[in-house]
Amino acid sequence: MKTSKKLIALLLAVTTVISMTACGGKGKKENVDYNIMGNYVFKNEDGGNTDAEGAEWYLFIDAETKFHLVGVKKYDNAIQSIRIDEGQIVSVNGYQIDCNFTPYSMFTKYLNHGQSDEAVTETVKSISQEAIAAYQDKTGDEFFQIQLDRTSNDMQNSGTFSVVGDITLGWGSWQ
């Protein structure tokens, strides 16, 4: 039963990612109301959509206290890998959100080249927890920050997001 729920949640997240990618067209600039909830696509410093590890990221904020991140790492010679994380928003300052590490590092799901493997997921969690601990030792931060750029009132295609500071959302775990 627990595995079925995880699979359904995973399929829902992947379907949402695909629909967000398909709906990413540009249109007229609209008058955007303040709201952090919605679906966002990662934007790096150069305006591209991949992080330093070459992964595409999608952010879903479904409540003012909860977020979901989906990372897609594509390979030239293998099926893509997908990382799914969920976490807690601990504070909001305009469009900058502070995200708690604890649930983020607990609720990771990882599909290694299209295959769900609990051993690989546990390895990914371990690598992430080490990287998060090193980040916290270096910075003293209890959370990481995400900056939203809301460009639309459309909840399915709300805008873009970036990560504040020198981190990648995969925390070095892409294999």
Short mmCIF file of C-alpha atoms in Angstrom, two decimals:
data_model
loop_
_atom_site.label_atom_id
_atom_site.label_comp_id
_atom_site.label_asym_id
_atom_site.label_seq_id
_atom_site.Cartn_x
_atom_site.Cartn_y
_atom_site.Cartn_z
CA MET A 1 0.00 0.00 0.00
CA LYS A 2 2.82 2.41 0.95
CA THR A 3 4.64 1.64 -2.31
CA SER A 4 1.45 2.24 -4.32
CA LYS A 5 1.01 5.68 -2.72
CA LYS A 6 4.62 6.58 -3.49
CA LEU A 7 4.22 5.42 -7.09
CA ILE A 8 1.01 7.41 -7.55
CA ALA A 9 2.66 10.54 -6.08
CA LEU A 10 5.67 10.01 -8.32
CA LEU A 11 3.52 9.61 -11.43
CA LEU A 12 1.55 12.73 -10.51
CA ALA A 13 4.76 14.74 -10.08
CA VAL A 14 6.22 13.52 -13.38
CA THR A 15 2.94 14.27 -15.20
CA THR A 16 2.92 17.78 -13.75
CA VAL A 17 6.54 18.31 -14.86
CA ILE A 18 5.71 17.23 -18.39
CA SER A 19 2.64 19.48 -18.54
CA MET A 20 4.64 22.43 -17.17
CA THR A 21 7.29 21.93 -19.82
CA ALA A 22 4.66 21.80 -22.57
CA CYS A 23 2.91 24.94 -21.28
CA GLY A 24 6.05 27.07 -21.05
CA GLY A 25 5.16 29.39 -23.93
CA LYS A 26 5.63 33.14 -23.77
CA GLY A 27 2.74 35.53 -24.10
CA LYS A 28 1.75 39.04 -23.14
CA LYS A 29 2.95 40.42 -19.81
CA GLU A 30 0.05 40.28 -17.36
CA ASN A 31 -0.64 42.10 -14.12
CA VAL A 32 0.57 39.54 -11.57
CA ASP A 33 -1.04 39.26 -8.14
CA TYR A 34 1.17 38.40 -5.15
CA ASN A 35 1.05 34.68 -4.41
CA ILE A 36 3.82 32.17 -3.74
CA MET A 37 1.73 29.10 -4.51
CA GLY A 38 2.08 27.64 -7.99
CA ASN A 39 4.48 25.83 -10.33
CA TYR A 40 7.91 27.27 -11.17
CA VAL A 41 10.80 26.27 -13.46
CA PHE A 42 14.43 26.62 -12.39
CA LYS A 43 16.42 29.49 -13.89
CA ASN A 44 20.19 29.71 -13.51
CA GLU A 45 22.37 32.86 -13.49
CA ASP A 46 22.78 32.66 -17.29
CA GLY A 47 19.03 32.41 -17.89
CA GLY A 48 19.15 28.67 -18.65
CA ASN A 49 17.13 25.99 -16.89
CA THR A 50 19.85 23.60 -15.66
CA ASP A 51 21.88 23.76 -12.46
CA ALA A 52 25.65 23.27 -12.10
CA GLU A 53 25.12 19.48 -12.13
CA GLY A 54 23.18 19.64 -15.41
CA ALA A 55 19.76 18.89 -13.88
CA GLU A 56 16.51 20.65 -14.73
CA TRP A 57 14.38 21.56 -11.71
CA TYR A 58 10.69 22.17 -11.17
CA LEU A 59 9.21 23.65 -7.98
CA PHE A 60 5.62 23.15 -6.84
CA ILE A 61 4.33 25.16 -3.90
CA ASP A 62 0.94 23.79 -2.91
CA ALA A 63 0.55 25.55 0.43
CA GLU A 64 2.28 28.45 2.11
CA THR A 65 4.14 25.93 4.25
CA LYS A 66 4.94 23.11 1.79
CA PHE A 67 7.02 22.74 -1.36
CA HIS A 68 7.96 19.94 -3.75
CA LEU A 69 11.04 19.85 -5.97
CA VAL A 70 11.49 17.58 -8.98
CA GLY A 71 14.90 17.33 -10.61
CA VAL A 72 15.43 15.68 -13.99
CA LYS A 73 18.96 14.69 -15.01
CA LYS A 74 19.21 13.69 -18.66
CA TYR A 75 21.97 11.47 -20.02
CA ASP A 76 23.17 11.00 -23.60
CA ASN A 77 23.46 7.23 -23.30
CA ALA A 78 20.88 6.29 -20.66
CA ILE A 79 17.32 6.97 -19.49
CA GLN A 80 16.98 10.12 -17.37
CA SER A 81 17.12 10.01 -13.58
CA ILE A 82 14.55 11.84 -11.48
CA ARG A 83 14.86 13.16 -7.95
CA ILE A 84 11.76 14.18 -5.97
CA ASP A 85 11.97 16.05 -2.67
CA GLU A 86 9.40 17.71 -0.48
CA GLY A 87 9.93 20.08 2.37
CA GLN A 88 8.63 22.76 4.64
CA ILE A 89 8.66 26.50 4.03
CA VAL A 90 9.61 28.05 7.36
CA SER A 91 9.32 31.72 6.41
CA VAL A 92 8.47 33.97 3.50
CA ASN A 93 9.93 37.40 2.80
CA GLY A 94 8.21 38.71 -0.33
CA TYR A 95 9.18 36.19 -2.99
CA GLN A 96 12.13 34.74 -1.07
CA ILE A 97 11.27 31.58 0.84
CA ASP A 98 13.31 29.86 3.53
CA CYS A 99 13.15 26.08 3.25
CA ASN A 100 13.76 23.65 6.12
CA PHE A 101 16.38 20.92 5.54
CA THR A 102 14.86 18.27 7.83
CA PRO A 103 11.78 17.21 5.87
CA TYR A 104 13.61 17.97 2.62
CA SER A 105 16.26 15.37 3.37
CA MET A 106 13.73 12.86 4.73
CA PHE A 107 11.27 12.72 1.83
CA THR A 108 13.61 12.16 -1.09
CA LYS A 109 12.65 9.69 -3.83
CA TYR A 110 15.12 8.87 -6.59
CA LEU A 111 14.56 7.05 -9.87
CA ASN A 112 17.93 5.89 -11.16
CA HIS A 113 17.73 5.76 -14.97
CA GLY A 114 14.00 5.16 -14.79
CA GLN A 115 14.18 2.45 -12.11
CA SER A 116 12.94 2.78 -8.53
CA ASP A 117 15.51 1.21 -6.22
CA GLU A 118 15.36 1.78 -2.45
CA ALA A 119 19.10 1.10 -2.05
CA VAL A 120 19.94 3.83 -4.58
CA THR A 121 17.47 6.21 -2.93
CA GLU A 122 19.09 5.57 0.46
CA THR A 123 22.53 6.25 -1.06
CA VAL A 124 21.23 9.51 -2.55
CA LYS A 125 19.79 10.52 0.83
CA SER A 126 23.09 9.76 2.54
CA ILE A 127 25.10 11.80 0.01
CA SER A 128 22.61 14.66 0.33
CA GLN A 129 22.70 14.63 4.13
CA GLU A 130 26.51 14.80 4.09
CA ALA A 131 26.45 17.72 1.65
CA ILE A 132 23.75 19.51 3.67
CA ALA A 133 25.73 19.00 6.90
CA ALA A 134 28.86 20.41 5.22
CA TYR A 135 26.83 23.41 3.98
CA GLN A 136 25.44 24.02 7.46
CA ASP A 137 28.92 23.70 9.04
CA LYS A 138 30.26 26.26 6.56
CA THR A 139 27.38 28.75 6.70
CA GLY A 140 25.60 28.06 9.99
CA ASP A 141 22.28 28.21 8.12
CA GLU A 142 19.42 26.02 9.29
CA PHE A 143 17.67 26.32 5.93
CA PHE A 144 18.25 27.25 2.31
CA GLN A 145 16.58 30.04 0.37
CA ILE A 146 14.69 29.98 -2.90
CA GLN A 147 13.93 33.17 -4.82
CA LEU A 148 10.71 33.16 -6.85
CA ASP A 149 10.13 35.27 -9.95
CA ARG A 150 6.37 35.15 -10.40
CA THR A 151 5.49 36.23 -13.92
CA SER A 152 1.96 34.86 -14.25
CA ASN A 153 -1.24 34.31 -12.29
CA ASP A 154 -1.47 30.89 -13.95
CA MET A 155 -0.96 28.37 -11.13
CA GLN A 156 0.35 25.78 -13.63
CA ASN A 157 2.99 28.12 -15.09
CA SER A 158 3.72 30.72 -12.39
CA GLY A 159 7.25 31.76 -13.34
CA THR A 160 10.80 30.83 -12.49
CA PHE A 161 12.86 30.25 -9.37
CA SER A 162 16.51 30.30 -8.38
CA VAL A 163 18.45 29.18 -5.35
CA VAL A 164 20.12 31.80 -3.16
CA GLY A 165 23.76 31.03 -2.38
CA ASP A 166 26.28 28.57 -3.73
CA ILE A 167 24.29 25.33 -3.65
CA THR A 168 22.71 22.91 -6.09
CA LEU A 169 19.43 21.22 -5.28
CA GLY A 170 20.83 17.76 -6.06
CA TRP A 171 23.38 18.19 -3.27
CA GLY A 172 25.99 16.26 -5.29
CA SER A 173 23.86 13.14 -5.52
CA TRP A 174 23.42 12.73 -9.29
CA GLN A 175 25.12 9.51 -10.39
#
